[in-house]
Tab-separated table of C-alpha atoms in Angstrom:
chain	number	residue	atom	x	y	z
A	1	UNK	CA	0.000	0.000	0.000
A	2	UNK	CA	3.078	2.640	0.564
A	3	UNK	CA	4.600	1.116	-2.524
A	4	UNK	CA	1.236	2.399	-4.335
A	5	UNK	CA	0.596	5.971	-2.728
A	6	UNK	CA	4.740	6.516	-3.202
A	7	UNK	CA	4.336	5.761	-7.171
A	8	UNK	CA	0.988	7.815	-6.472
A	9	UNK	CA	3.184	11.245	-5.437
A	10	UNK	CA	5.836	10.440	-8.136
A	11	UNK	CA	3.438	10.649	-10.929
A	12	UNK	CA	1.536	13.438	-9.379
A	13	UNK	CA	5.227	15.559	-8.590
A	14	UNK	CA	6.267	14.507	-12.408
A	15	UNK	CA	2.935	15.692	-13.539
A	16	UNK	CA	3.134	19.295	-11.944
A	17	UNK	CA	6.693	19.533	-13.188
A	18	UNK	CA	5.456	19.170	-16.670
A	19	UNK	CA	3.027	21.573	-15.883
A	20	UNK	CA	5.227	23.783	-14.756
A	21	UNK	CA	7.593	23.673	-17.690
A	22	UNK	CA	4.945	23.716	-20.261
A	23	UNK	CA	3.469	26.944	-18.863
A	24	UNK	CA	7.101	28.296	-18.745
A	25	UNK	CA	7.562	27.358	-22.167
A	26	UNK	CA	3.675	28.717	-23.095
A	27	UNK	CA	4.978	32.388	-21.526
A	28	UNK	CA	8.499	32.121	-22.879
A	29	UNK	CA	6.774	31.901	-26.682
A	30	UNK	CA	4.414	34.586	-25.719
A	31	UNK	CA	7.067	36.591	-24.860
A	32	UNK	CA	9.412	35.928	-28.138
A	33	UNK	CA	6.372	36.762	-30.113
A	34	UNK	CA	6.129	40.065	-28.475
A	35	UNK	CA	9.359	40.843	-29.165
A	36	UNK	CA	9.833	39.785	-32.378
A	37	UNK	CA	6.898	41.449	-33.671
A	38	UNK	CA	8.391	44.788	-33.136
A	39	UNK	CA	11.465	44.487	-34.677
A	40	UNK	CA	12.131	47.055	-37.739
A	41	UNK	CA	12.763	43.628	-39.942
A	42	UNK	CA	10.282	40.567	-39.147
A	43	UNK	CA	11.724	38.048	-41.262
A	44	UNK	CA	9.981	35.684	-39.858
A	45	UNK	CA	6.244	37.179	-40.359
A	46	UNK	CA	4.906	35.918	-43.491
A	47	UNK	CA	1.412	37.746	-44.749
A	48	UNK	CA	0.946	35.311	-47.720
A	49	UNK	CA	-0.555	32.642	-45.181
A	50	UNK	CA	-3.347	35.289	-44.916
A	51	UNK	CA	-4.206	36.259	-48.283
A	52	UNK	CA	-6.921	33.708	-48.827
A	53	UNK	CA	-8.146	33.739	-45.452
A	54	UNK	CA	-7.855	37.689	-44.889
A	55	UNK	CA	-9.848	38.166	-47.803
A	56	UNK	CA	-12.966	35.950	-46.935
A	57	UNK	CA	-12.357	37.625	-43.167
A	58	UNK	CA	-13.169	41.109	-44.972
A	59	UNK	CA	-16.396	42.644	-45.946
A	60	UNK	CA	-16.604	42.794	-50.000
A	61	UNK	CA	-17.283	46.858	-48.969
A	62	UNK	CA	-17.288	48.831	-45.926
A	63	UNK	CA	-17.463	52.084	-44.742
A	64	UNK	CA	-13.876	52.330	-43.585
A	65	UNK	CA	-13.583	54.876	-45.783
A	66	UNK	CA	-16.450	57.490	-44.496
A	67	UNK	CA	-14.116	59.114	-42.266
A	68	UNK	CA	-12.245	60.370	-45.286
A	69	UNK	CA	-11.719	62.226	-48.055
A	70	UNK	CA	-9.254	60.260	-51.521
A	71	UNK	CA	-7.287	62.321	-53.466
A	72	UNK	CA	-5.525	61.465	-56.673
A	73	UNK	CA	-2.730	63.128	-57.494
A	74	UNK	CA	-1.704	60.230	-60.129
A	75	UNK	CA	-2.441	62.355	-63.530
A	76	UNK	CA	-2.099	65.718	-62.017
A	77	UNK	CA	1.857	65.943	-62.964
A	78	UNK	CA	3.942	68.581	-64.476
A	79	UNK	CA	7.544	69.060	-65.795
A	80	UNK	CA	10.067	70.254	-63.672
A	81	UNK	CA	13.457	71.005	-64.935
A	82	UNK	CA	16.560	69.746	-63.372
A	83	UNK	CA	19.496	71.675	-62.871
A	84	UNK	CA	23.500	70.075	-62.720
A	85	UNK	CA	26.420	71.983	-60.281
A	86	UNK	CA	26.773	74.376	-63.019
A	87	UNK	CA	23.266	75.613	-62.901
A	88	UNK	CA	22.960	74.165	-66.251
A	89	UNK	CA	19.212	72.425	-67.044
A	90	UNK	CA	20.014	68.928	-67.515
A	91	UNK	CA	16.345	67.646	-68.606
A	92	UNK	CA	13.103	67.543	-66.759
A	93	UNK	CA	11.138	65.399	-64.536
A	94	UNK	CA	7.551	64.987	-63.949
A	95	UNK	CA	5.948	65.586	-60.312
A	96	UNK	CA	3.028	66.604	-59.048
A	97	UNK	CA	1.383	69.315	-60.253
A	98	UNK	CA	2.209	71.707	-57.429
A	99	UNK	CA	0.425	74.751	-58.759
A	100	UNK	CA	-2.931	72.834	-58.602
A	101	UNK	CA	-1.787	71.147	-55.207
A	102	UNK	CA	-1.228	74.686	-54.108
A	103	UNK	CA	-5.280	75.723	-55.340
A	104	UNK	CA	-6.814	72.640	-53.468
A	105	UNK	CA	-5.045	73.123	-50.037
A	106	UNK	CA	-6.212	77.110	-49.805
A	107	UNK	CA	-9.902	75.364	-50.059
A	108	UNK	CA	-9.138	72.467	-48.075
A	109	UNK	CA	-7.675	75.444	-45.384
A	110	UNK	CA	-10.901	77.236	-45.675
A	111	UNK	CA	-12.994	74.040	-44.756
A	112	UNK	CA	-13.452	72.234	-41.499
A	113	UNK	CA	-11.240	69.345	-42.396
A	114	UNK	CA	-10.534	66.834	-39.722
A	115	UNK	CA	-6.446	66.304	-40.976
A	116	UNK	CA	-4.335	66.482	-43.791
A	117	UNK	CA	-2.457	63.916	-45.208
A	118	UNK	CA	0.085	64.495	-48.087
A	119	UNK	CA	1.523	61.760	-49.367
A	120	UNK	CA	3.637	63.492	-51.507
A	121	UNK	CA	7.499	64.071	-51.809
A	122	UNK	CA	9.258	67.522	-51.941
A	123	UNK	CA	12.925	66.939	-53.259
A	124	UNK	CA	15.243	69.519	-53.312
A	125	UNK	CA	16.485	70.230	-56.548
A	126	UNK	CA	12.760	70.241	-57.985
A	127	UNK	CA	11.836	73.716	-57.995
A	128	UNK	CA	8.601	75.873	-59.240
A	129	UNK	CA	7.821	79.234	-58.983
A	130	UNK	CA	4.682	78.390	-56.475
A	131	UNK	CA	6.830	76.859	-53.896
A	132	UNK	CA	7.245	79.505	-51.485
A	133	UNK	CA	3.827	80.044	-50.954
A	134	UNK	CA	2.958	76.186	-51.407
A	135	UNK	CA	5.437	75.410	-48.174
A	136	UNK	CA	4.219	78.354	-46.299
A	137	UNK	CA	0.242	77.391	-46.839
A	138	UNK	CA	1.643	73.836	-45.592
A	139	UNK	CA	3.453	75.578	-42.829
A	140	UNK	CA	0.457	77.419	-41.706
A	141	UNK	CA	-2.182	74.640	-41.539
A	142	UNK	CA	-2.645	72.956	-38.544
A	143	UNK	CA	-3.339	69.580	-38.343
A	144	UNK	CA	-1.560	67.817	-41.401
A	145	UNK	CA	1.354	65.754	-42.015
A	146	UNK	CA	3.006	65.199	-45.307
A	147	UNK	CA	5.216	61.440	-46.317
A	148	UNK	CA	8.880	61.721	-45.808
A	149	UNK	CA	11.550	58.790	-45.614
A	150	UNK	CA	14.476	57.494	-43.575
A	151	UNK	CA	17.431	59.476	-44.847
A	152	UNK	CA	19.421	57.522	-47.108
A	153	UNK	CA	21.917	60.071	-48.304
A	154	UNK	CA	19.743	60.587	-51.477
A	155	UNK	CA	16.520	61.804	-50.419
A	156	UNK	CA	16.532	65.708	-49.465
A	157	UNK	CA	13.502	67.843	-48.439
A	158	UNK	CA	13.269	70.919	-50.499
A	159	UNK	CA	12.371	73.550	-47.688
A	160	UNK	CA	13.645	72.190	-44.407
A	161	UNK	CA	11.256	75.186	-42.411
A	162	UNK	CA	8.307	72.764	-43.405
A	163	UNK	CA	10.631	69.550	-41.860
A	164	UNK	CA	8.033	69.727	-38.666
A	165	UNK	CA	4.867	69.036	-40.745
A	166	UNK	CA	6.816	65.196	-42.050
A	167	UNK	CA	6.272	61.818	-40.677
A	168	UNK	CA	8.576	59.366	-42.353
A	169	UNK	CA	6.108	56.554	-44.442
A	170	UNK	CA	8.162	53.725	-44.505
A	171	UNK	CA	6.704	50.440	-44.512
A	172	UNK	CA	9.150	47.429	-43.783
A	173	UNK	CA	8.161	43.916	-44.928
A	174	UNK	CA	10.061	40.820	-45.793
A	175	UNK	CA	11.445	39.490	-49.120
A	176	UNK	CA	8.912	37.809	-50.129
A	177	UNK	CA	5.736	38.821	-48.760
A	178	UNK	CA	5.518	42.407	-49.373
A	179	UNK	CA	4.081	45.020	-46.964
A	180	UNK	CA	3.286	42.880	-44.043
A	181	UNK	CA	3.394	45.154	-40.382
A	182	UNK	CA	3.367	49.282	-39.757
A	183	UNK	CA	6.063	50.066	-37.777
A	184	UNK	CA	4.416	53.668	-35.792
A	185	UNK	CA	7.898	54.928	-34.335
A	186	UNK	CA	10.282	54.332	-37.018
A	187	UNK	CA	14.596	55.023	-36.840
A	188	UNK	CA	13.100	56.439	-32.950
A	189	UNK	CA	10.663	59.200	-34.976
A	190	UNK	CA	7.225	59.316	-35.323
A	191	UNK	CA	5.090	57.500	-38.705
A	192	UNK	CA	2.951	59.277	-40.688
A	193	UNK	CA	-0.276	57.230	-38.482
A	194	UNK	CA	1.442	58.126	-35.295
A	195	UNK	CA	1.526	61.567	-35.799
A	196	UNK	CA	-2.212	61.862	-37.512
A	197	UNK	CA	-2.746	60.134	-34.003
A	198	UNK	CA	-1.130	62.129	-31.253
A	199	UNK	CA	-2.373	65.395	-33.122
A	200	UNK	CA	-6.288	64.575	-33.290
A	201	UNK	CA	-6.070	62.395	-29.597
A	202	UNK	CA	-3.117	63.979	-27.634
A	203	UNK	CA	-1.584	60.357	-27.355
A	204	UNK	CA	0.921	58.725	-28.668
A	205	UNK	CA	3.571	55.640	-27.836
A	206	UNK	CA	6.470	55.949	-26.320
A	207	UNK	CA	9.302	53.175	-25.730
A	208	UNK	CA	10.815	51.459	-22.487
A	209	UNK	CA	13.487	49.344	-23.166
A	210	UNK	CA	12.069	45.961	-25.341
A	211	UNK	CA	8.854	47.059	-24.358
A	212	UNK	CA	5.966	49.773	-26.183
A	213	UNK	CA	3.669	51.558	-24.065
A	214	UNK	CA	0.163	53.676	-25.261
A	215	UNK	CA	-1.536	55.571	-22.386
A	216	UNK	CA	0.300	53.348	-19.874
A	217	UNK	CA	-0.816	50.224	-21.473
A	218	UNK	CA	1.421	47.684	-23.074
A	219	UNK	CA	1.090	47.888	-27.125
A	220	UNK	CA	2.733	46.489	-29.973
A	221	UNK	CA	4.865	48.742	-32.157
A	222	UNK	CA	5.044	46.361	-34.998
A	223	UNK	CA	1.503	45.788	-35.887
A	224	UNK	CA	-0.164	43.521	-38.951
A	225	UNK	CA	-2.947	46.292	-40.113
A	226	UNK	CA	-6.260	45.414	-40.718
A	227	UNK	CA	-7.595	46.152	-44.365
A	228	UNK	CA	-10.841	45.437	-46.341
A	229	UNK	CA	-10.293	44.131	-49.513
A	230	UNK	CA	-12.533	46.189	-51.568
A	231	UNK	CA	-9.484	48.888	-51.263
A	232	UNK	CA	-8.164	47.255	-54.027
A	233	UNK	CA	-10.948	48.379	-56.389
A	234	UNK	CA	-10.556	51.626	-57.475
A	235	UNK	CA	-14.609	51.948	-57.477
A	236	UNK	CA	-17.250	51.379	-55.318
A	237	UNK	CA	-20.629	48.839	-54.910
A	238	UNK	CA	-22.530	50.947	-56.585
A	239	UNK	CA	-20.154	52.733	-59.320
A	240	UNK	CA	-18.736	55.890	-57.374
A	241	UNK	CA	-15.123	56.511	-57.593
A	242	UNK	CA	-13.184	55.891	-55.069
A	243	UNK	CA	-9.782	57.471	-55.627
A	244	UNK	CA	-10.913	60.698	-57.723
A	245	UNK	CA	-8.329	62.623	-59.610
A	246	UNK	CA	-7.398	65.850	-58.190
A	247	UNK	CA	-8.261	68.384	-61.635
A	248	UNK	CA	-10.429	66.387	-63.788
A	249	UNK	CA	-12.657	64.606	-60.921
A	250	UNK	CA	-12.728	67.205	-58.266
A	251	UNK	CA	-11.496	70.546	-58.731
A	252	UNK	CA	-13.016	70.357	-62.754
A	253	UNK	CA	-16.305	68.910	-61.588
A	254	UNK	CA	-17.251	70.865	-58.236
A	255	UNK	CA	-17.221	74.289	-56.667
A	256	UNK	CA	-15.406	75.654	-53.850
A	257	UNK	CA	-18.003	75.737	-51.821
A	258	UNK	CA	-18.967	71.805	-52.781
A	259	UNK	CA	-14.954	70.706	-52.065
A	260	UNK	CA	-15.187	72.652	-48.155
A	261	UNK	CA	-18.462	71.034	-47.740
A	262	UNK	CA	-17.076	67.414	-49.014
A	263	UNK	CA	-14.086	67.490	-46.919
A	264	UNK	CA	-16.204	68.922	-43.657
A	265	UNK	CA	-14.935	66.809	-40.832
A	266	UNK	CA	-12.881	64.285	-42.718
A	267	UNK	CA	-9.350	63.254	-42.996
A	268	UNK	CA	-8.063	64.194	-46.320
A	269	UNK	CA	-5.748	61.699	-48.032
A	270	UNK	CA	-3.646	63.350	-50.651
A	271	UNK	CA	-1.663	60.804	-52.691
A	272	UNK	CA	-0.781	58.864	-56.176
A	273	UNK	CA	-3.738	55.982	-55.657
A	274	UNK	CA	-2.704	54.668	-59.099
A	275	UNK	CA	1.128	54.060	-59.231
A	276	UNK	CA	1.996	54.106	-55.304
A	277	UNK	CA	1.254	50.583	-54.862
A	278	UNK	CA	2.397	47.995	-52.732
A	279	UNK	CA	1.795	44.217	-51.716
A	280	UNK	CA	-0.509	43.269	-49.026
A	281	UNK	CA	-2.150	40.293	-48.109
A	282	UNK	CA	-5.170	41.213	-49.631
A	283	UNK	CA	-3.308	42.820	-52.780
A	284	UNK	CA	-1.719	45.910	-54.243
A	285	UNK	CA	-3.140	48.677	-51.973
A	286	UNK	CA	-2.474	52.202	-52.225
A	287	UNK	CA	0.809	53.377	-50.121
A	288	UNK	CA	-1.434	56.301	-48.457
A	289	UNK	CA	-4.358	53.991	-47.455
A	290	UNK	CA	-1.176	52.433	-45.192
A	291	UNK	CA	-0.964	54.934	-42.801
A	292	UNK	CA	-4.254	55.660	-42.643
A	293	UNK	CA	-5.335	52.427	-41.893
A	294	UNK	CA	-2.551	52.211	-39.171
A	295	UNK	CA	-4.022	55.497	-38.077
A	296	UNK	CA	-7.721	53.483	-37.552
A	297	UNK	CA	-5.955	50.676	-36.008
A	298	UNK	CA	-4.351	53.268	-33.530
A	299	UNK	CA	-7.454	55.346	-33.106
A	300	UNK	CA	-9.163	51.942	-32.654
A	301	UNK	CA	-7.037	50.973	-29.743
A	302	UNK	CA	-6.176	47.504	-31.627
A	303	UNK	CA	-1.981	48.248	-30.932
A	304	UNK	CA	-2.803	47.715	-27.422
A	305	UNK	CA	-1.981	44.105	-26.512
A	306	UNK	CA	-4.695	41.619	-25.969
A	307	UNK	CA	-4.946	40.308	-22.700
A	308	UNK	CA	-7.917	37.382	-23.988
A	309	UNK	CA	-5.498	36.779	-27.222
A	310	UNK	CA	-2.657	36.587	-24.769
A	311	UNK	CA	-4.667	34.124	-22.198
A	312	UNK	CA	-5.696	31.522	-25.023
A	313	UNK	CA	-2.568	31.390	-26.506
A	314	UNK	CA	-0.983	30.907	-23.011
A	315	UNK	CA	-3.833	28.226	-22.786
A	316	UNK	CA	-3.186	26.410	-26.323
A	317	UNK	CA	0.210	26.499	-25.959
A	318	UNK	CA	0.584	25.354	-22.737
A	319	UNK	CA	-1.761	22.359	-23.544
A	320	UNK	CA	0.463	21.456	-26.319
A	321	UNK	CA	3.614	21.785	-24.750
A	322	UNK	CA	2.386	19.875	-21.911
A	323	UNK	CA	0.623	17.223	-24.039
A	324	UNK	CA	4.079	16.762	-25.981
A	325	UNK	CA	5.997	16.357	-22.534
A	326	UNK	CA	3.361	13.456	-20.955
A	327	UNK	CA	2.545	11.150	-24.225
A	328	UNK	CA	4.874	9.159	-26.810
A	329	UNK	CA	5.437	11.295	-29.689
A	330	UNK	CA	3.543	11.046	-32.968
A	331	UNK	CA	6.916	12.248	-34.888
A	332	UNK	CA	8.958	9.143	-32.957
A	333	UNK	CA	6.457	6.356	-33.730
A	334	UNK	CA	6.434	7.286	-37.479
A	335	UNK	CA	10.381	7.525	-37.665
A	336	UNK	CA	10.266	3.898	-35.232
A	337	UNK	CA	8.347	2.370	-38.387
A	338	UNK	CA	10.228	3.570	-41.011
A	339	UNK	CA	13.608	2.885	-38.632
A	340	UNK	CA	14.896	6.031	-39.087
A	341	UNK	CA	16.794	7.254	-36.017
A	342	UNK	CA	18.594	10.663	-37.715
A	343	UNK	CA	17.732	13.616	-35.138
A	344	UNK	CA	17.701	16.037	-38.200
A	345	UNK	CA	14.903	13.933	-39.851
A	346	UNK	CA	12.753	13.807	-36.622
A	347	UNK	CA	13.058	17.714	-36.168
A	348	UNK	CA	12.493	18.689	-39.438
A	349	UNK	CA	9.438	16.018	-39.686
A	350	UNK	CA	8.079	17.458	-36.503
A	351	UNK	CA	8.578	21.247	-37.706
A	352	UNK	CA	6.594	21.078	-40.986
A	353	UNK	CA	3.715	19.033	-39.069
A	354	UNK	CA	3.708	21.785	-36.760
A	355	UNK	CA	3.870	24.405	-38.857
A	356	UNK	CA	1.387	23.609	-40.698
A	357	UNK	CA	-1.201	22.933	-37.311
A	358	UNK	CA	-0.063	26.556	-36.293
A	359	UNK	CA	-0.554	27.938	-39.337
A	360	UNK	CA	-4.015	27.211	-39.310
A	361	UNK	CA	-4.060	28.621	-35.504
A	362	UNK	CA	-2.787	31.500	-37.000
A	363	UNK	CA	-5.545	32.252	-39.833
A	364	UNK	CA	-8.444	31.324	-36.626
A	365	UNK	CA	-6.922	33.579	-34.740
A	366	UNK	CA	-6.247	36.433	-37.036
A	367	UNK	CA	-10.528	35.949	-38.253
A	368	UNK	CA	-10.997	36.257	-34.435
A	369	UNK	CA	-8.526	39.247	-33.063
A	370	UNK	CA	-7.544	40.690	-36.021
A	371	UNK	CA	-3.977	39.512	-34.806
A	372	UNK	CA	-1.148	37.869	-36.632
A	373	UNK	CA	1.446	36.285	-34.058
A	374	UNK	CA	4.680	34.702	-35.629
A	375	UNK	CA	4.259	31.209	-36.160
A	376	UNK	CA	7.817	30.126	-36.982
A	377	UNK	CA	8.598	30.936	-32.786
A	378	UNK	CA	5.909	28.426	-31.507
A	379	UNK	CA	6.941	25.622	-34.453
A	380	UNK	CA	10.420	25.899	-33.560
A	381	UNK	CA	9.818	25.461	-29.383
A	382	UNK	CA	7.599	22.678	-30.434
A	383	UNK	CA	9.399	20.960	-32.654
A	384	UNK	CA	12.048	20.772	-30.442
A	385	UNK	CA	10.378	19.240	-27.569
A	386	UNK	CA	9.416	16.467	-29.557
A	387	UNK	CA	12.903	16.064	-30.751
A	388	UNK	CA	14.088	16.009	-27.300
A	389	UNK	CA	11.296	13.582	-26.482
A	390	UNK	CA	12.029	11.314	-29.127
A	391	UNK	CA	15.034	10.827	-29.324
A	392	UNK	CA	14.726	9.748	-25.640
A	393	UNK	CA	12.258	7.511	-26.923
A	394	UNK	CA	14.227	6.272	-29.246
A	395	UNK	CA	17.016	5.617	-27.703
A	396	UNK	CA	14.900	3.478	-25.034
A	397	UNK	CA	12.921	1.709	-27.388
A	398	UNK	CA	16.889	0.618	-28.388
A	399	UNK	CA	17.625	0.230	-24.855
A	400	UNK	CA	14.951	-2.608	-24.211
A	401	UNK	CA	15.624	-4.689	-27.550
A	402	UNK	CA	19.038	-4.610	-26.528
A	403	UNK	CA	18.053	-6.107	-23.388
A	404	UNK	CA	15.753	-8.409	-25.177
A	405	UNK	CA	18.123	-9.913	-27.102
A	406	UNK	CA	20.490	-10.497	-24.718
């Protein structure tokens, strides 16, 4: 009978240990996650895994797009000579008609616009003869924010009094997937979103450390945005245009008065809708609808972490750790059968099975939260576990035939 209640507190003490470890191991990949997901390059986010699956997660049309006001600046171009070290002209470049930009901003200053957002480079070296009094309408508007980039010893801002109206507009992805996650501070200075964000709420993010804070409350500065795929569509359900061209479609077609009343209360998004593209999970969408979706996602509060995402993942992957820790392997059985013994072969067996179960976690997840976590960290800690576990399998199922035969 002591024999029986000793083996009794054995299995119970070995049991709680594996709890214990698989909970660690649950908060250690929780952890990893968070971190990874806001560094500049996540190489190991992939937003192809979502394209099907973000798509059917989307309404066809929404009205995402209410809150603001498209402007296409794509056709709206004019020549601009370029000048050597000599002050010789060299040839000419085309850029956007600044003249006409310069016409639709004294309206939009004149209306009760909710923000400005110019997605629009000013180079030095391009110069017109409206510039001065294009930068100093630019200068003098409050609330708006035009594109600028992380210096890279060839990209120079033609007026540098207008530098504190720019938020750099750099999205970072991976080689192969395209835009994937909006990085809000960027190089340690403020995005294009962040800024439309602390102007119109008086918050922002700031940094501690690893760690990303938003009104005291731990946030993600790395964050997979949100988008509904009618974006891609350059009209709407019922035939309306959504990205109208700046001359021919707005200023052409409607009065002053029309424009003030059009952009009354909205956030203005001035931008090239037709050739700024770039590759999203959902398809090419227009570089300024980027920041201003991070800007909903802010406004939204969805960069604050998750505490009900964090608690089932904590759950699952405790579960699975633990479950991987207590039973005989699925990965060492196969490799028993097919009496293959090679630790690389049972890792790399075990990783693509779980990569492909977390995968799918992923997708459920992301149509639940919104949220993408890194799957590779998970597959990895997983697949390593079972290595560890069977190659102690293994090695005992070895152990007793040995014994056997002798």
């Amino acid at each position: 009978m002591m024999f029986t209640n000793r083996n009794w507190h054995i299995k119970w003490s070995r049991n709680a240990l594996r709890c214990c470890v698989a909970l660690a191991v649950a908060l250690l990949i929780v952890v990893a996650d968070y971190l990874a997901s806001n560094l500049s390059f996540p190489l190991l986010d992939a937003s192809e895994s979502l394209s099907l699956f973000g798509y059917l997660a989307q309404d066809k049309e929404d009205d995402s797009l209410s809150d603001a006001v498209c402007v296409n600046v794509a056709i709206d171009k004019q020549l601009i000579p370029i000048v050597d070290e000599f002050g010789d002209t060299i040839g000419n470049v085309p850029a956007t008609d600044r003249e006409k930009l310069l016409d639709f901003l004294k309206v939009t200053a004149q209306s009760n616009y909710k923000y400005v957002f110019l997605d629009i480079r000013f180079e030095k070296g391009l110069t017109t003869a409206v510039d001065s009094a294009l930068f100093s309408t630019i200068f003098s508007m409050p609330r708006l924010v035009f594109s600028t980039h992380r210096a890279d010893g060839v990209y120079e801002m033609a007026d540098s009094a207008i530098y504190i109206k720019s938020a750099l507009a750099d999205y970072r992805n991976n080689m192969f997937s395209g835009f994937t996650r909006y990085e809000f501070i960027q190089d340690g200075e403020e995005s294009v979103a962040l800024r439309i964000y602390r102007d119109l709420t008086g918050k922002t993010i700031c940094r501690c450390g690893p760690i990303y804070l938003s009104d005291g409350a731990l946030c993600y500065n790395m964050q997979f945005v949100p988008m509904p795929s009618n974006l891609v569509f350059p009209y709407g359900e019922h035939g309306e245009i959504r990205y109208p061209y700046l001359g021919a479609q707005l200023m052409d077609m409607h009065s002053d008065a029309e424009l003030k009343e059009m952009m009354d209360d909205k956030i203005v998004v001035i931008g090239d809708f037709d050739n700024d593209l770039h590759q999203s999970y959902i398809g090419d969408v227009p570089g300024p609808l980027i920041s201003y979706y991070a800007y909903r996602l802010l406004s939204s509060g969805g960069h604050k972490v998750n505490y009900w995402y964090i608690a089932l993942l904590m759950l699952i992957y405790t579960v699975i750790a633990y479950s991987l820790m207590r039973s005989e392997t699925l990965t060492a059985t196969v490799m028993q059968k097919l009496g293959v013994e090679s630790p690389w072969v049972l890792f790399l067996l075990s990783f693509l099975g779980w990569e492909f179960v977390l995968t799918i976690l992923k997708i459920l997840f992301y149509i639940i939260f919104n949220i993408s976590f890194i799957a590779t960290l998970p597959t990895a800690a997983f697949s390593l576990i079972s290595l560890l576990k069977s190659i102690g399998e293994v090695r005992k199922s070895a152990k007793i035939l040995n014994n056997t035969a002798l």
